[in-house]
Short mmCIF file of C-alpha atoms in Angstrom, two decimals:
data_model
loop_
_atom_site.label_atom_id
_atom_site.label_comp_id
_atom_site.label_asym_id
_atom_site.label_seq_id
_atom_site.Cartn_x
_atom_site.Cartn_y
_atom_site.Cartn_z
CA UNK O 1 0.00 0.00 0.00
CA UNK O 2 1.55 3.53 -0.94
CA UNK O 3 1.93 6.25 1.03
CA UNK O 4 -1.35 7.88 -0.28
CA UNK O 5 -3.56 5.07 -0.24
CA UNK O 6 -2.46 4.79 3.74
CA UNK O 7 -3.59 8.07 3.81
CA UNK O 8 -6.78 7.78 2.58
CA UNK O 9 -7.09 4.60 4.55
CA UNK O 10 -6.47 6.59 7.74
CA UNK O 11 -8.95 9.02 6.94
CA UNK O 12 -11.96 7.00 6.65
CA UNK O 13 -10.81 4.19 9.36
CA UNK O 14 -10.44 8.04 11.65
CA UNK O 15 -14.13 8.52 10.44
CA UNK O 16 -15.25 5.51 10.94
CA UNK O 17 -14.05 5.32 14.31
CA UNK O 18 -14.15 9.19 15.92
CA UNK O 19 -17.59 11.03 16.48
CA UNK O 20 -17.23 13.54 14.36
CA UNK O 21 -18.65 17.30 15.55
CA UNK O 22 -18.88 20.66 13.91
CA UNK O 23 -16.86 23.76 14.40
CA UNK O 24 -16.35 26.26 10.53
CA UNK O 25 -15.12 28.71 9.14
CA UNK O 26 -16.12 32.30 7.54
CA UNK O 27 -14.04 31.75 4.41
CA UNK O 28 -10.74 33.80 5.58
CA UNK O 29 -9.42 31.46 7.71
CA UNK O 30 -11.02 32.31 11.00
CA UNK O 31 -13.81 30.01 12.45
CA UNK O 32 -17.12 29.91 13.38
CA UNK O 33 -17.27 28.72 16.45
CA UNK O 34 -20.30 30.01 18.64
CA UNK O 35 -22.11 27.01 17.92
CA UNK O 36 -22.08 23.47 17.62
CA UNK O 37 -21.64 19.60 19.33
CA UNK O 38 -20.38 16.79 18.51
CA UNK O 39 -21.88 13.20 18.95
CA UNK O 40 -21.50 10.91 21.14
CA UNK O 41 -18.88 8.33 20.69
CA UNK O 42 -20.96 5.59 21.91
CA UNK O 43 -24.06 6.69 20.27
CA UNK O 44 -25.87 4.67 17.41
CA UNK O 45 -26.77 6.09 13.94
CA UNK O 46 -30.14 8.18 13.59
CA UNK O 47 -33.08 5.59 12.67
CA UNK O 48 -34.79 6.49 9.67
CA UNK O 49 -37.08 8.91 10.01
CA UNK O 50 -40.98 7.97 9.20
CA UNK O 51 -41.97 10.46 6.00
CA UNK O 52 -41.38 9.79 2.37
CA UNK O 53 -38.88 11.41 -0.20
CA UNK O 54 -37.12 10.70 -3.60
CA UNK O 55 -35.46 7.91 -4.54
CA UNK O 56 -31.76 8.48 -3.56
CA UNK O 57 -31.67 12.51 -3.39
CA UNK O 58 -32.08 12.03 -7.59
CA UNK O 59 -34.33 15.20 -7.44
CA UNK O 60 -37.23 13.70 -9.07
CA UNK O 61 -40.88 13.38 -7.88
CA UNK O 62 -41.54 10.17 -6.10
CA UNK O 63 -44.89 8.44 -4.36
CA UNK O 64 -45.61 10.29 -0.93
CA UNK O 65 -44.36 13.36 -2.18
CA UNK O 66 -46.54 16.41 -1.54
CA UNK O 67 -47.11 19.24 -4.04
CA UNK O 68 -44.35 21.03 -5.64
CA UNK O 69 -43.16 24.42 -3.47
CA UNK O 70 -42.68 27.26 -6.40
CA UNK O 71 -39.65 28.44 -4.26
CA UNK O 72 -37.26 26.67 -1.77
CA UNK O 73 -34.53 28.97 -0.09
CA UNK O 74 -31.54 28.16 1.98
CA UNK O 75 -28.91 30.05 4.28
CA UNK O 76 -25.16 28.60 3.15
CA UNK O 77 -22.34 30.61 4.74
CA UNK O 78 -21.31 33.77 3.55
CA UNK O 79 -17.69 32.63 1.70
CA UNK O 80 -18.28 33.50 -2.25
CA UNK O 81 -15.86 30.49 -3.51
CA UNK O 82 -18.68 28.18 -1.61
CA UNK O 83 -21.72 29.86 -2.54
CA UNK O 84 -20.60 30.07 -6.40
CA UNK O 85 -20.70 26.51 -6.14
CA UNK O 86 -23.57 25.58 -4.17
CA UNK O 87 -25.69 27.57 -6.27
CA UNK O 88 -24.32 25.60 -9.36
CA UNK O 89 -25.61 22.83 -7.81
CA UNK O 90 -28.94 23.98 -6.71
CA UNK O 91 -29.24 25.80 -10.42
CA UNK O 92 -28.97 21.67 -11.86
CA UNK O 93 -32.02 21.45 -8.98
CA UNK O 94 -33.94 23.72 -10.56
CA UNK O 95 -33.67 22.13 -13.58
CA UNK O 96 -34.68 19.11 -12.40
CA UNK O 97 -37.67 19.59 -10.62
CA UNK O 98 -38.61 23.08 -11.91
CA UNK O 99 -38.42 24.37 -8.35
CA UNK O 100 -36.77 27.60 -8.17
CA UNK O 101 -34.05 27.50 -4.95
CA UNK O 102 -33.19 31.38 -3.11
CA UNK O 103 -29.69 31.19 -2.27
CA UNK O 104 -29.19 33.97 0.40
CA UNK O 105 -25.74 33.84 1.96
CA UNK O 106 -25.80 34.46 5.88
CA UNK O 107 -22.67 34.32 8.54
CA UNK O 108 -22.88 31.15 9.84
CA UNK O 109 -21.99 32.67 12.96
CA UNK O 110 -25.27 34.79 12.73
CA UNK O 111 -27.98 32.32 11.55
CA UNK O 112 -29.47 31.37 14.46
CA UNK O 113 -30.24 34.70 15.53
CA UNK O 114 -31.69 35.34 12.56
CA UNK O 115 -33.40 32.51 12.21
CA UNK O 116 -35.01 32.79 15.73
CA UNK O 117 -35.93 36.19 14.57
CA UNK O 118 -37.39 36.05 10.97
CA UNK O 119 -38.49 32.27 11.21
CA UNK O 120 -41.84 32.49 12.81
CA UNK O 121 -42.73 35.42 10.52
CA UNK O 122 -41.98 32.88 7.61
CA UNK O 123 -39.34 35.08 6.31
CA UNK O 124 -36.62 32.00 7.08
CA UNK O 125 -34.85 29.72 5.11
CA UNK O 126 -36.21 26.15 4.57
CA UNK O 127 -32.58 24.77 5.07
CA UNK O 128 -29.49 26.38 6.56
CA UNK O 129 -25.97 25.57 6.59
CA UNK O 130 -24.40 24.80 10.95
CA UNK O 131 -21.76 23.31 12.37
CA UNK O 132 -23.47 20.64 14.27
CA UNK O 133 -26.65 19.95 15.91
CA UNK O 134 -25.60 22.44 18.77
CA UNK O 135 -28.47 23.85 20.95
CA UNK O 136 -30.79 23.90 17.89
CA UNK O 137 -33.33 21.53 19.29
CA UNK O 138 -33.49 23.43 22.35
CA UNK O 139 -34.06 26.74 20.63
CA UNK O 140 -36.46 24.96 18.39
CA UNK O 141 -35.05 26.01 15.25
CA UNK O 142 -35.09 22.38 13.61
CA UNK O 143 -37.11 19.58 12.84
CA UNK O 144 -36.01 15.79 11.66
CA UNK O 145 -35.36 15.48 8.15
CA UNK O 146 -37.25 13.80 5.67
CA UNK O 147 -34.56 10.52 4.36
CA UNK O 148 -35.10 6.95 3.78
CA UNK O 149 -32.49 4.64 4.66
CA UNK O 150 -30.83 4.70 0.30
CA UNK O 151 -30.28 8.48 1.14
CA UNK O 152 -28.47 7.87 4.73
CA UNK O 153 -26.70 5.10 3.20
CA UNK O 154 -24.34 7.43 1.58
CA UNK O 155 -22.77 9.58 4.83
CA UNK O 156 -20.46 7.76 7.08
CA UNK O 157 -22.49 6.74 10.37
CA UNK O 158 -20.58 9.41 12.29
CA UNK O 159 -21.45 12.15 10.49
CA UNK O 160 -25.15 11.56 10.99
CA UNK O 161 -24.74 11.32 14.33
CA UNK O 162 -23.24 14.50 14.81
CA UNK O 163 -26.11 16.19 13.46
CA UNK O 164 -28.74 14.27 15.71
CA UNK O 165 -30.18 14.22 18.82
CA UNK O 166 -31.78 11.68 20.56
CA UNK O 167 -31.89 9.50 17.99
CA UNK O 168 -33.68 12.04 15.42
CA UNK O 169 -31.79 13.75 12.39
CA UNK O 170 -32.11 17.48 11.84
CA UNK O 171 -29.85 17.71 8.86
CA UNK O 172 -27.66 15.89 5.79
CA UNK O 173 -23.73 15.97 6.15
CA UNK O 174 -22.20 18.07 3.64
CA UNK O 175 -18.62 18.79 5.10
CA UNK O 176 -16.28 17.09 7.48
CA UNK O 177 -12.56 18.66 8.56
CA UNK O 178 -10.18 19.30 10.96
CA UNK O 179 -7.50 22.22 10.68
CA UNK O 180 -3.62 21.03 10.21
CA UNK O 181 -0.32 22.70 9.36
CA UNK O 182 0.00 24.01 6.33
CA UNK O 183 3.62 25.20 5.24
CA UNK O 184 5.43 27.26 2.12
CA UNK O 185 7.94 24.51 0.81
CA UNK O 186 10.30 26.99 -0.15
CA UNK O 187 9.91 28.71 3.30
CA UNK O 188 9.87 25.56 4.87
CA UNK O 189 11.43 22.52 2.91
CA UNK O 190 10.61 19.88 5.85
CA UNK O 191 7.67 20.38 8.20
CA UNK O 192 8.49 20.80 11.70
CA UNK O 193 7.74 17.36 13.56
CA UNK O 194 7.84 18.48 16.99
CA UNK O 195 7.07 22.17 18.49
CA UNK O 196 10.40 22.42 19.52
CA UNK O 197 10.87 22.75 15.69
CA UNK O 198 7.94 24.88 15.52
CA UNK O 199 9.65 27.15 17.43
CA UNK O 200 13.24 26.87 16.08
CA UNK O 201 11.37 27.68 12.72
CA UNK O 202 9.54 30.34 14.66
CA UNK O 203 13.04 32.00 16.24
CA UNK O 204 14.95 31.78 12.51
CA UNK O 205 12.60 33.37 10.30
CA UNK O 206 10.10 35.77 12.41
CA UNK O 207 11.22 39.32 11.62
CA UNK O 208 7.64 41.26 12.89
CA UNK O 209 9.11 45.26 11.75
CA UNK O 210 9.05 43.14 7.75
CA UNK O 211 5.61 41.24 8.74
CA UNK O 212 7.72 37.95 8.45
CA UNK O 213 6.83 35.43 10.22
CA UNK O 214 7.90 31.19 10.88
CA UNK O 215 4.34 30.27 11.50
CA UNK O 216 1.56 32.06 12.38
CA UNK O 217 -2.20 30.56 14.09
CA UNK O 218 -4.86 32.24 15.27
CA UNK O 219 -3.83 32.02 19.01
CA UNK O 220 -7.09 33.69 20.93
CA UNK O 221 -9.28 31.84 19.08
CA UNK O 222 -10.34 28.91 21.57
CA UNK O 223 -10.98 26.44 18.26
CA UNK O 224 -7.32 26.20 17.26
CA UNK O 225 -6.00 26.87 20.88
CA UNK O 226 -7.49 23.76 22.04
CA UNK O 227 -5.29 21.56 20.50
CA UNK O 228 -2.62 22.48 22.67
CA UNK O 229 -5.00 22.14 25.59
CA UNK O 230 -6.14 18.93 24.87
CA UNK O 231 -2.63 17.49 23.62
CA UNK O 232 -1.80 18.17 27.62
CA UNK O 233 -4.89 16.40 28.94
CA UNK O 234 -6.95 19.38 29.12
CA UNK O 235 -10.11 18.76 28.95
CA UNK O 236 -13.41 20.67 28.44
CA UNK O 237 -16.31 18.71 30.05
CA UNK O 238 -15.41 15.38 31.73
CA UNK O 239 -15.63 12.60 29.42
CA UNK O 240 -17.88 9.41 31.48
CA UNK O 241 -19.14 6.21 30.40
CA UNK O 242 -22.94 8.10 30.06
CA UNK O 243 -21.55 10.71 28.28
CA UNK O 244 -20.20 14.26 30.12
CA UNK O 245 -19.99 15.42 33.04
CA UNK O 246 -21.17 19.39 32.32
CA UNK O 247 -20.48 19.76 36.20
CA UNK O 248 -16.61 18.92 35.94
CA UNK O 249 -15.17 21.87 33.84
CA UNK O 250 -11.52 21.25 32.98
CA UNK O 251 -10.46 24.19 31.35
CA UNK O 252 -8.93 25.54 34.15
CA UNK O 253 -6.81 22.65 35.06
CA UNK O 254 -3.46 21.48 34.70
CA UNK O 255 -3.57 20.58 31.37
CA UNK O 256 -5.67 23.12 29.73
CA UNK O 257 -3.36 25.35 32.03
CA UNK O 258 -0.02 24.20 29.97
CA UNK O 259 -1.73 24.40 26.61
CA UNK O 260 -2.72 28.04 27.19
CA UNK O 261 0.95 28.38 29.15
CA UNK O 262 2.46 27.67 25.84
CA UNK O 263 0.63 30.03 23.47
CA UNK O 264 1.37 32.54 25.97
CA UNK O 265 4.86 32.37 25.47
CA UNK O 266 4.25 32.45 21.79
CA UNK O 267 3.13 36.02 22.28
CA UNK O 268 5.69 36.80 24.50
CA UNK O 269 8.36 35.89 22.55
CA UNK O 270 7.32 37.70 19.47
CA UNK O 271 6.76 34.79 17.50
CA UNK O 272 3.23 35.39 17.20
CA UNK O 273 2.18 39.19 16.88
CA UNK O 274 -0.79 40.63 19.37
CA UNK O 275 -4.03 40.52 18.07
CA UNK O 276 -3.42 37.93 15.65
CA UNK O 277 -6.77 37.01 13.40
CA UNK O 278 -7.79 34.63 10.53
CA UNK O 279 -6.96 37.37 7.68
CA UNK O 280 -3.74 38.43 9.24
CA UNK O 281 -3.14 34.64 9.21
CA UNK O 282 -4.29 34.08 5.36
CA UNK O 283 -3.12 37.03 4.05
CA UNK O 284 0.38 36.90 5.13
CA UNK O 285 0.58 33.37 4.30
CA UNK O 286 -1.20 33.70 1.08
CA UNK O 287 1.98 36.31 0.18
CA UNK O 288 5.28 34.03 0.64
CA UNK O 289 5.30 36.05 4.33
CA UNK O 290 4.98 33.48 6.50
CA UNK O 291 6.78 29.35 6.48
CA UNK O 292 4.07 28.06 8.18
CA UNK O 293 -0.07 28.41 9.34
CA UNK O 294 -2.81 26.47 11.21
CA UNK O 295 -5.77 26.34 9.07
CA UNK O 296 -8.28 24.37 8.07
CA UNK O 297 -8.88 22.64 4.40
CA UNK O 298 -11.08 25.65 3.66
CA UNK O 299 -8.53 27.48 2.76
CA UNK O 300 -6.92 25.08 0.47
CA UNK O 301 -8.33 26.11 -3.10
CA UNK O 302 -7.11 30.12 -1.79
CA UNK O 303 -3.96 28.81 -0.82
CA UNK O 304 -3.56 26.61 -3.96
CA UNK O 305 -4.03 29.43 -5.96
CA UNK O 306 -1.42 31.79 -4.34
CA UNK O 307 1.49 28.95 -3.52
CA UNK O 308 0.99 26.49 -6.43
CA UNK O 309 3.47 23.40 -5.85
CA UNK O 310 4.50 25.26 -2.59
CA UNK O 311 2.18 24.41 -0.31
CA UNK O 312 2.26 21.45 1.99
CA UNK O 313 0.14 19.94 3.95
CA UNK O 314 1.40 18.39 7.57
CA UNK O 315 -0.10 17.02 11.12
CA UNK O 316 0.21 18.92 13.84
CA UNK O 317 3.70 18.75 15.44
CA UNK O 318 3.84 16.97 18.48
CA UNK O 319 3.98 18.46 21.92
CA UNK O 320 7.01 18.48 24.83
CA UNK O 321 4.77 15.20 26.50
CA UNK O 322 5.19 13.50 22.98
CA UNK O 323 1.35 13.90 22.33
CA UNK O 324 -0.08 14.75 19.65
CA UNK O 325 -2.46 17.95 19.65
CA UNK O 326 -5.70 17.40 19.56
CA UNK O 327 -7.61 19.40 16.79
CA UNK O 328 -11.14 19.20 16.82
CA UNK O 329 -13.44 17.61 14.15
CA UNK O 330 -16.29 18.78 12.78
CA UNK O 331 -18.93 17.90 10.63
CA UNK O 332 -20.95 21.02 8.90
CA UNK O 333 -24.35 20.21 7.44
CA UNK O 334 -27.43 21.12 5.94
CA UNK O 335 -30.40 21.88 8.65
CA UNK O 336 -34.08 21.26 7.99
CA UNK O 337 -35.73 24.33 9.71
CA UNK O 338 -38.57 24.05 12.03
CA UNK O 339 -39.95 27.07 10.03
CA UNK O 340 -39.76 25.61 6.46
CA UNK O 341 -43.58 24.89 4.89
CA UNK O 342 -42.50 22.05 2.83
CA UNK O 343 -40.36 19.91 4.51
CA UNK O 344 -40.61 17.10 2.53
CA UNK O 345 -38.72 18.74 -0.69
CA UNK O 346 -36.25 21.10 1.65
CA UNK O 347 -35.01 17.34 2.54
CA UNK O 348 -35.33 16.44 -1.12
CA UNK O 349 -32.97 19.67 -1.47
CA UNK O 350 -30.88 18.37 0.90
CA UNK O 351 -30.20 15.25 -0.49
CA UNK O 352 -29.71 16.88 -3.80
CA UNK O 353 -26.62 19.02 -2.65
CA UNK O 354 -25.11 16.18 -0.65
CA UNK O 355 -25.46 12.96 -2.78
CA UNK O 356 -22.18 11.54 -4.26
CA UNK O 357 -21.94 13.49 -7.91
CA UNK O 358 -22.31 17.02 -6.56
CA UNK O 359 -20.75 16.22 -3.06
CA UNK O 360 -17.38 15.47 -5.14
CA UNK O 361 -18.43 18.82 -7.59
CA UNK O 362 -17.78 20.92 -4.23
CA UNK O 363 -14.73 19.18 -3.21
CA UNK O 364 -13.03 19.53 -6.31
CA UNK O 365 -14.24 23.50 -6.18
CA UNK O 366 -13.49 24.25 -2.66
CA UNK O 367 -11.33 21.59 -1.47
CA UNK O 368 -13.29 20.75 1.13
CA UNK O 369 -14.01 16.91 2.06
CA UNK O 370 -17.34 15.56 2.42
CA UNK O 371 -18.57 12.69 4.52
CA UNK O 372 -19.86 10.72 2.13
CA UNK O 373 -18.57 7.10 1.47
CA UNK O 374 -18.38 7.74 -2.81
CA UNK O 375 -16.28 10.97 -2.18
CA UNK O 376 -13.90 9.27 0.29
CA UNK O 377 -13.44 6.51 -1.75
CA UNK O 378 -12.61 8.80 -5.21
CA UNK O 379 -9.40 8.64 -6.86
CA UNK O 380 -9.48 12.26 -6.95
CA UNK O 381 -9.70 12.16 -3.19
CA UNK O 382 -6.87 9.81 -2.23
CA UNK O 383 -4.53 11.33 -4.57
CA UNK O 384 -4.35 14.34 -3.10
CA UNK O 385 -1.31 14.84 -1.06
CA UNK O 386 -3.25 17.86 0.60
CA UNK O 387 -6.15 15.57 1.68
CA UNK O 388 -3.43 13.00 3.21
CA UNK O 389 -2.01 16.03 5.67
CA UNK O 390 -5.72 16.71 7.19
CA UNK O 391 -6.12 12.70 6.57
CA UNK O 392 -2.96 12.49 9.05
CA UNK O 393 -4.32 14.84 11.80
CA UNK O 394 -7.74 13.57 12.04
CA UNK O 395 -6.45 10.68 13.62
CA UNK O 396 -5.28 12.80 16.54
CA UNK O 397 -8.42 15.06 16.55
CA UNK O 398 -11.27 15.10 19.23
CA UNK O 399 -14.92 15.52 18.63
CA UNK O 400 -16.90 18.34 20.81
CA UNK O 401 -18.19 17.41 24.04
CA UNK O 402 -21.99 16.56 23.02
CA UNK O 403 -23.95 18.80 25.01
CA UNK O 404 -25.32 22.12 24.40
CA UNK O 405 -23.63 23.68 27.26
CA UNK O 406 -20.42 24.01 25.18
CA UNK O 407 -21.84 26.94 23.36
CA UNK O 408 -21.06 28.97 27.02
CA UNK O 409 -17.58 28.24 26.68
CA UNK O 410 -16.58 30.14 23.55
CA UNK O 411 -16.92 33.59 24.68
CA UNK O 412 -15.38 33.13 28.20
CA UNK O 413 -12.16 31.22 26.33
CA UNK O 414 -11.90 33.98 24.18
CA UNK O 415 -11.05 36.52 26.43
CA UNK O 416 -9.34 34.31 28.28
CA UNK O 417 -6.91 33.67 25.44
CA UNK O 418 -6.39 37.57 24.82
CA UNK O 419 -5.94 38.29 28.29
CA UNK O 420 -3.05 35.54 28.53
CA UNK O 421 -1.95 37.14 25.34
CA UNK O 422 -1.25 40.38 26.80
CA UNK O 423 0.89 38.68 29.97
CA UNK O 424 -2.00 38.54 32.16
CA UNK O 425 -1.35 35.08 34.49
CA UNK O 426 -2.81 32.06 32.63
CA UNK O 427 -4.31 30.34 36.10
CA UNK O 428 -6.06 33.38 36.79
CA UNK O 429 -7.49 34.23 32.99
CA UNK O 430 -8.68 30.28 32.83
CA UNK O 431 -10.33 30.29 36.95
CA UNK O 432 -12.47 33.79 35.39
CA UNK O 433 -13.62 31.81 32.49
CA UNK O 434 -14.74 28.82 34.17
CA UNK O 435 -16.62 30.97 36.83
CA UNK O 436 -17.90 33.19 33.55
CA UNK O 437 -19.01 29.27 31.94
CA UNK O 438 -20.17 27.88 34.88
CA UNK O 439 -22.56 31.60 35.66
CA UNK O 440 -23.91 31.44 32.39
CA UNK O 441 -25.01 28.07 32.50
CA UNK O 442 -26.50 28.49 36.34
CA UNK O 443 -28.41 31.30 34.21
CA UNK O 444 -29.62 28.91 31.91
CA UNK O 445 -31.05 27.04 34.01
CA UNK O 446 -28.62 24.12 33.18
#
């Protein structure tokens, strides 16, 4: 077996094997990251849900099927490479069924506001575009999708799960990923294996008055910062045999404590430059300024385009303990709103934009990987020596603790993260966030 079947290999056994969750990104290399949960690793794949639809997401009219809508309309996220090509795909809808489909970008970070807003008035979409089922149930923005078993046949198990809830599906997998090192090759002709290369790399070729840089990640945002937590045994909620333990917070502890210990010093030693975001992180890289990024394979077809044969893809290097860090994995998908009036053909939809042909359409446009078996299984997808690097990591990644408490964690971490950025003591910034996580769930009620 050659190096890049092993690759591909790893990435569906790491699929087949790891709950997968759901964290994005906005298209410039930051992430979304105020919503979303992962499933649980012991949980079971979504039963099929009891209403009729197509025959395999083939966009034609099948028995069951109610009356044509004249209009369907979904929320994707607001990146233009994305929506170019999801409305490509919904355009061969169209065609197919004669119903017309409204796509109206929206911040993923901002839909469920919206949503919550505009969806009882019927201004809504019928399906929008989350990272994980999340705290949508509990807001009641969803309702199970409408699949028979030759639709859900196509996803990996995992990735359903990750968009359910108590055994009922609220949306169709469309994206799965992880975020790994990418690195110039003529910046960087080896990746760095271990952070103490990371750092020699960092200490050679950072020059901050030129905007140079030997790698650069977003360092206060919580979604990338984790996986130097959780490479040191942090942990967020406690992991049990019933699933977690919202009660036991772990960000504060010893291991969350060293992973946030370690970015600090990043900042302090000028390696990484105060107030660091996603297009500071892009751009730069995107310009030959910088050897080395975390990102995420979203911003593979931008960086494609600007490095050519440059770019590499690598894991993670590993940490001072030997560990690996622990990147989270997430699965993005398409959600059936509770507001949508025809339910039935918003799954149809659904299915449409996630079955095998137009699943690998995106992925050759965007570069991102879908969770569906066909895709993974493509030649065009286990030749990719870019694919391999994230196929590498996710074997080290962790999914999201499954409970909708995680959404009061992001805002507390953040400021956390800048306050350790700016030399503030890392004990102290983590012991405020926890009380801030644990306040705002007493508030919920949770």
């Amino acid at each position: 077996m050659n190096r890049k079947t092993t690759a591909a290999a790893a990435l569906m056994l790491a699929l087949s094997l790891t709950s997968l969750a759901a964290c994005g990104n906005n298209g410039n290399g930051s992430s979304n990251t105020n919503s979303g949960s992962a499933a649980n690793e012991n949980a079971a794949a979504p039963a099929n849900t009891a209403a009729p639809t197509n025959d395999a997401s083939a966009g034609g009219e099948a028995s069951g099927m109610p009356e044509k809508p004249a209009e369907l309309t979904i929320w994707p996220d607001d990146n233009a490479e994305s929506v170019a090509a999801i409305t490509a795909i919904t355009d061969k809808y169209t065609e197919k069924t004669g119903i017309k489909v409204s796509v109206k970008p929206v911040k993923m970070n901002d839909q469920q506001q919206i949503l919550s807003l505009d969806g009882p008035g019927g201004k809504g979409p019928d399906l929008f575009f989350q990272p994980g089922i999340g705290n949508l149930v509990l807001k009641g923005l969803v309702q199970p999708v409408k699949a028979e078993q030759p639709v859900l046949d196509a996803y990996t198990p995992e990735s359903l799960t990750a968009l359910s809830q108590d055994g009922q599906l609220y949306g169709l997998p469309f994206v799965t990923e992880t975020y790994a090192l990418f690195y110039n090759k003529k910046l960087v002709p080896t990746p760095p294996a271990t952070v103490a290369d990371l750092e020699k790399l960092a200490a050679e070729q950072t020059d901050a008055k030129k905007q140079k840089y030997g790698f650069l990640l977003e360092g206060l945002n919580f979604y990338y910062a984790w996986a130097f937590m959780g490479g040191n045994d942090g942990y967020i909620f406690k992991k049990t045999d019933t699933g977690y333990d919202t009660a036991d917070i772990g960000l504060n502890k010893e291991g969350a404590v060293a992973g946030v210990k370690l970015i600090q010093s990043w900042f302090d030693k000028g390696y990484l430059p105060k107030g660091v975001n996603g297009d500071v992180v892009g751009g730069l890289f995107g310009a030959g300024q910088v050897g080395a990024v975390i990102n995420g394979p979203w911003a593979i077809t931008d960086y494609k385009k600007q490095l050519g044969d440059d770019l590499g893809v690598a894991p993670l290097p590993t940490l001072e303990n030997g560990k690996h860090p622990t990147s989270f994995i997430g699965v993005k998908g398409w959600m059936l709103s509770k507001f949508s009036k025809s339910p039935e053909w918003a799954s149809d939809l659904a299915a449409f934009i996630t079955n095998e042909e137009n699943a690998l359409e995106y992925y050759e446009k965007t570069g991102q990987v879908p969770p569906v078996k066909g895709v993974l299984n493509n030649e065009k997808l286990t030749s990719d020596p870019l694919v391999a690097g994230f196929s590498e990591q996710v074997q080290y990644g962790q999914p999201f603790p499954t409970v909708p408490e995680l959404d009061y964690v992001w805002d507390p971490m953040a400021n956390a993260l800048k306050f350790a950025s700016e030399g503030r003591d890392v004990q102290q910034s983590l012991d405020d966030a926890v009380k801030q996580v644990q306040d705002k769930m007493a508030m919920s009620g949770k």
